Amino acid sequence: MMKLGKISPLAFSRMRQRGISIDALNDLLARGQVEKQFDGAQVVYLDSPAPAPAWAGRPKPRLYAVVDAAGEVLTVERRVRLRA
């Protein structure tokens, strides 16, 4: 479980552009899965819940944040994975 620390200006700008709230970022950091990078940074991601049957054919959005070794949020994005 990570706590929200400092947010970089780029990350804050990206959050506004993508409609991601501070509450969503707090939830991501509290419940997300963490992948550690070789440089000390961490990628925290939260897969979206399973889609309703009507949406089964659409790609699923995935929310993730990149946090540096000092705990500053560098960027926050929604990524859509296309199925092969």
XYZ file of N, CA, C and O in Angstrom:
336
model
N 0.844 -1.182 0.000
C 0.000 0.000 0.000
C 0.885 1.239 0.000
O 1.761 1.392 0.832
N 0.670 2.086 -0.961
C 1.434 3.318 -1.090
C 0.549 4.491 -0.705
O -0.663 4.431 -0.828
N 1.176 5.561 -0.254
C 0.449 6.791 0.056
C 0.785 7.837 -0.994
O 1.878 7.851 -1.532
N -0.176 8.696 -1.236
C 0.015 9.764 -2.201
C 0.969 10.800 -1.627
O 0.771 11.306 -0.535
N 2.029 11.073 -2.366
C 2.993 12.090 -1.973
C 2.882 13.267 -2.924
O 1.791 13.708 -3.269
N 3.999 13.731 -3.383
C 4.052 14.855 -4.306
C 3.637 14.394 -5.707
O 3.959 13.288 -6.120
N 2.940 15.257 -6.418
C 2.532 14.980 -7.798
C 3.252 15.979 -8.693
O 3.173 17.181 -8.482
N 3.951 15.475 -9.704
C 4.674 16.364 -10.620
C 3.674 17.185 -11.432
O 2.527 16.776 -11.631
N 4.107 18.345 -11.928
C 3.214 19.163 -12.775
C 2.734 18.391 -14.012
O 1.587 18.534 -14.423
N 3.601 17.573 -14.603
C 3.208 16.779 -15.767
C 2.101 15.794 -15.395
O 1.111 15.655 -16.114
N 2.270 15.108 -14.273
C 1.268 14.137 -13.838
C -0.070 14.836 -13.566
O -1.126 14.331 -13.956
N -0.029 15.989 -12.909
C -1.255 16.717 -12.614
C -1.943 17.161 -13.903
O -3.167 17.051 -14.038
N -1.165 17.618 -14.865
C -1.708 18.020 -16.159
C -2.347 16.831 -16.873
O -3.443 16.938 -17.427
N -1.659 15.688 -16.866
C -2.192 14.478 -17.511
C -3.478 14.015 -16.832
O -4.400 13.554 -17.484
N -3.527 14.123 -15.506
C -4.742 13.737 -14.783
C -5.923 14.602 -15.218
O -7.013 14.079 -15.450
N -5.712 15.902 -15.332
C -6.783 16.802 -15.766
C -7.218 16.483 -17.185
O -8.403 16.458 -17.492
N -6.248 16.240 -18.085
C -6.570 15.944 -19.485
C -7.378 14.657 -19.614
O -8.244 14.555 -20.478
N -7.084 13.690 -18.781
C -7.711 12.369 -18.894
C -8.888 12.174 -17.943
O -9.464 11.099 -17.888
N -9.217 13.193 -17.168
C -10.364 13.104 -16.270
C -10.151 12.153 -15.105
O -11.102 11.514 -14.646
N -8.930 12.068 -14.609
C -8.610 11.192 -13.490
C -8.559 12.048 -12.223
O -7.811 13.018 -12.147
N -9.343 11.688 -11.227
C -9.434 12.483 -10.004
C -8.349 12.084 -9.000
O -7.735 11.021 -9.113
N -8.156 12.936 -8.007
C -7.223 12.636 -6.915
C -7.700 11.394 -6.157
O -6.894 10.559 -5.749
N -9.027 11.264 -5.995
C -9.574 10.080 -5.318
C -9.231 8.800 -6.077
O -8.905 7.783 -5.479
N -9.316 8.860 -7.411
C -8.969 7.691 -8.221
C -7.483 7.357 -8.072
O -7.108 6.187 -7.984
N -6.637 8.390 -8.011
C -5.207 8.163 -7.824
C -4.925 7.576 -6.449
O -4.131 6.646 -6.325
N -5.588 8.082 -5.415
C -5.434 7.511 -4.071
C -5.853 6.049 -4.046
O -5.181 5.210 -3.441
N -6.964 5.728 -4.702
C -7.440 4.348 -4.770
C -6.438 3.469 -5.506
O -6.162 2.342 -5.100
N -5.903 3.987 -6.602
C -4.900 3.251 -7.372
C -3.680 2.930 -6.511
O -3.206 1.800 -6.482
N -3.183 3.919 -5.792
C -1.993 3.708 -4.972
C -2.278 2.776 -3.799
O -1.401 2.025 -3.368
N -3.505 2.796 -3.276
C -3.860 1.942 -2.140
C -4.100 0.496 -2.551
O -3.713 -0.429 -1.831
N -4.733 0.278 -3.703
C -5.128 -1.072 -4.080
C -4.400 -1.648 -5.290
O -4.612 -2.789 -5.648
N -3.572 -0.848 -5.941
C -2.948 -1.279 -7.190
C -1.820 -2.276 -7.011
O -1.261 -2.437 -5.924
N -1.510 -2.940 -8.095
C -0.385 -3.867 -8.136
C 0.863 -3.077 -8.505
O 0.808 -2.182 -9.340
N 1.992 -3.428 -7.890
C 3.223 -2.667 -8.062
C 4.246 -3.503 -8.824
O 4.491 -4.651 -8.492
N 4.829 -2.886 -9.857
C 5.952 -3.485 -10.575
C 7.152 -2.578 -10.365
O 7.125 -1.415 -10.739
N 8.189 -3.098 -9.752
C 9.400 -2.306 -9.506
C 10.258 -2.289 -10.759
O 10.401 -3.291 -11.439
N 10.838 -1.132 -11.053
C 11.711 -0.958 -12.207
C 13.165 -0.971 -11.754
O 13.462 -0.796 -10.574
N 14.081 -1.145 -12.668
C 15.505 -1.255 -12.339
C 16.081 0.029 -11.751
O 17.046 0.002 -11.004
N 15.488 1.171 -12.055
C 16.019 2.449 -11.575
C 15.388 2.912 -10.259
O 15.630 4.019 -9.809
N 14.599 2.064 -9.628
C 13.966 2.401 -8.363
C 12.550 2.920 -8.507
O 11.834 3.047 -7.520
N 12.147 3.237 -9.722
C 10.777 3.699 -9.956
C 9.820 2.514 -9.815
O 10.236 1.354 -9.807
N 8.549 2.834 -9.698
C 7.524 1.807 -9.596
C 6.378 2.147 -10.534
O 6.000 3.316 -10.655
N 5.836 1.134 -11.176
C 4.636 1.287 -11.977
C 3.510 0.644 -11.172
O 3.582 -0.534 -10.833
N 2.510 1.435 -10.837
C 1.364 0.952 -10.066
C 0.186 0.913 -11.018
O -0.132 1.921 -11.662
N -0.460 -0.246 -11.134
C -1.570 -0.344 -12.074
C -2.756 -1.026 -11.434
O -2.633 -1.773 -10.473
N -3.908 -0.727 -11.988
C -5.160 -1.281 -11.509
C -5.957 -1.684 -12.735
O -6.350 -0.824 -13.531
N -6.153 -2.972 -12.909
C -6.958 -3.439 -14.031
C -8.414 -3.103 -13.776
O -8.885 -3.133 -12.641
N -9.132 -2.796 -14.828
C -10.545 -2.466 -14.680
C -11.324 -3.735 -14.352
O -10.895 -4.843 -14.670
N -12.482 -3.588 -13.737
C -13.303 -4.760 -13.473
C -13.783 -5.387 -14.774
O -13.753 -4.749 -15.820
N -14.215 -6.625 -14.699
C -14.695 -7.323 -15.892
C -15.865 -6.549 -16.502
O -16.752 -6.090 -15.785
N -15.866 -6.393 -17.819
C -16.948 -5.633 -18.453
C -18.264 -6.387 -18.408
O -18.299 -7.601 -18.266
N -19.348 -5.649 -18.518
C -20.671 -6.258 -18.602
C -20.756 -7.027 -19.912
O -20.017 -6.746 -20.859
N -21.643 -7.993 -19.999
C -21.749 -8.800 -21.227
C -21.938 -7.970 -22.496
O -21.417 -8.322 -23.536
N -22.632 -6.846 -22.415
C -22.843 -6.023 -23.609
C -21.532 -5.398 -24.103
O -21.415 -5.044 -25.256
N -20.541 -5.288 -23.235
C -19.282 -4.646 -23.589
C -18.167 -5.665 -23.819
O -17.010 -5.303 -23.884
N -18.479 -6.914 -23.905
C -17.466 -7.973 -23.943
C -16.474 -7.819 -25.096
O -15.328 -8.214 -24.965
N -16.877 -7.242 -26.198
C -15.984 -7.130 -27.341
C -15.091 -5.903 -27.334
O -14.224 -5.757 -28.179
N -15.281 -5.005 -26.397
C -14.513 -3.757 -26.371
C -13.238 -3.898 -25.563
O -13.179 -4.676 -24.627
N -12.209 -3.104 -25.889
C -10.983 -3.142 -25.094
C -11.227 -2.611 -23.680
O -12.101 -1.784 -23.472
N -10.451 -3.120 -22.713
C -10.613 -2.719 -21.323
C -9.598 -1.637 -20.962
O -8.413 -1.796 -21.214
N -10.044 -0.511 -20.352
C -9.083 0.502 -19.922
C -8.328 0.044 -18.684
O -8.842 -0.718 -17.883
N -7.110 0.485 -18.555
C -6.267 0.127 -17.425
C -5.649 1.411 -16.894
O -5.059 2.170 -17.645
N -5.834 1.665 -15.615
C -5.304 2.867 -14.991
C -3.939 2.536 -14.402
O -3.773 1.517 -13.752
N -2.954 3.405 -14.667
C -1.648 3.182 -14.067
C -0.957 4.501 -13.767
O -1.305 5.542 -14.314
N 0.001 4.435 -12.837
C 0.794 5.600 -12.454
C 2.250 5.173 -12.371
O 2.551 4.034 -12.015
N 3.140 6.098 -12.688
C 4.573 5.867 -12.542
C 5.041 6.739 -11.387
O 4.824 7.953 -11.380
N 5.674 6.094 -10.390
C 6.151 6.780 -9.190
C 7.658 6.603 -9.124
O 8.157 5.484 -9.273
N 8.394 7.703 -8.921
C 9.849 7.590 -8.870
C 10.309 7.051 -7.512
O 9.501 6.813 -6.617
N 11.616 6.850 -7.372
C 12.175 6.253 -6.158
C 11.914 7.105 -4.920
O 11.839 6.593 -3.810
N 11.748 8.412 -5.100
C 11.494 9.314 -3.971
C 10.008 9.374 -3.597
O 9.652 10.010 -2.618
N 9.137 8.737 -4.389
C 7.711 8.716 -4.096
C 6.888 9.749 -4.831
O 5.696 9.875 -4.604
N 7.506 10.504 -5.755
C 6.772 11.502 -6.528
C 6.067 10.829 -7.697
O 6.652 10.028 -8.419
N 4.785 11.159 -7.887
C 4.025 10.632 -9.019
C 4.473 11.370 -10.269
O 4.359 12.589 -10.351
N 5.003 10.626 -11.243
C 5.520 11.235 -12.463
C 4.469 11.367 -13.550
O 4.437 12.353 -14.275
N 3.622 10.357 -13.702
C 2.553 10.424 -14.692
C 1.448 9.464 -14.298
O 1.674 8.498 -13.581
N 0.246 9.758 -14.778
C -0.934 8.929 -14.549
C -1.660 8.827 -15.871
O -1.876 9.837 -16.533
N -2.023 7.614 -16.253
C -2.688 7.429 -17.543
C -3.699 6.312 -17.499
O -3.659 5.455 -16.629
N -4.577 6.337 -18.488
C -5.467 5.207 -18.755
C -4.952 4.601 -20.046
O -4.863 5.279 -21.060
N -4.638 3.354 -20.014
C -4.171 2.672 -21.208
C -5.226 1.666 -21.631
O -5.802 0.988 -20.805
N -5.461 1.589 -22.908
C -6.407 0.621 -23.442
C -5.612 -0.470 -24.121
O -4.819 -0.211 -25.002
N -5.856 -1.704 -23.694
C -5.196 -2.843 -24.311
C -6.122 -3.437 -25.362
O -7.264 -3.770 -25.087
N -5.618 -3.578 -26.547
C -6.388 -4.202 -27.617
C -6.094 -5.681 -27.601
O -4.962 -6.112 -27.472
N -7.141 -6.443 -27.728
C -6.959 -7.901 -27.748
C -6.604 -8.367 -29.139
O -7.097 -7.850 -30.130
N -5.777 -9.366 -29.215
C -5.343 -9.881 -30.520
C -6.371 -10.800 -31.119
O -7.233 -11.299 -30.539
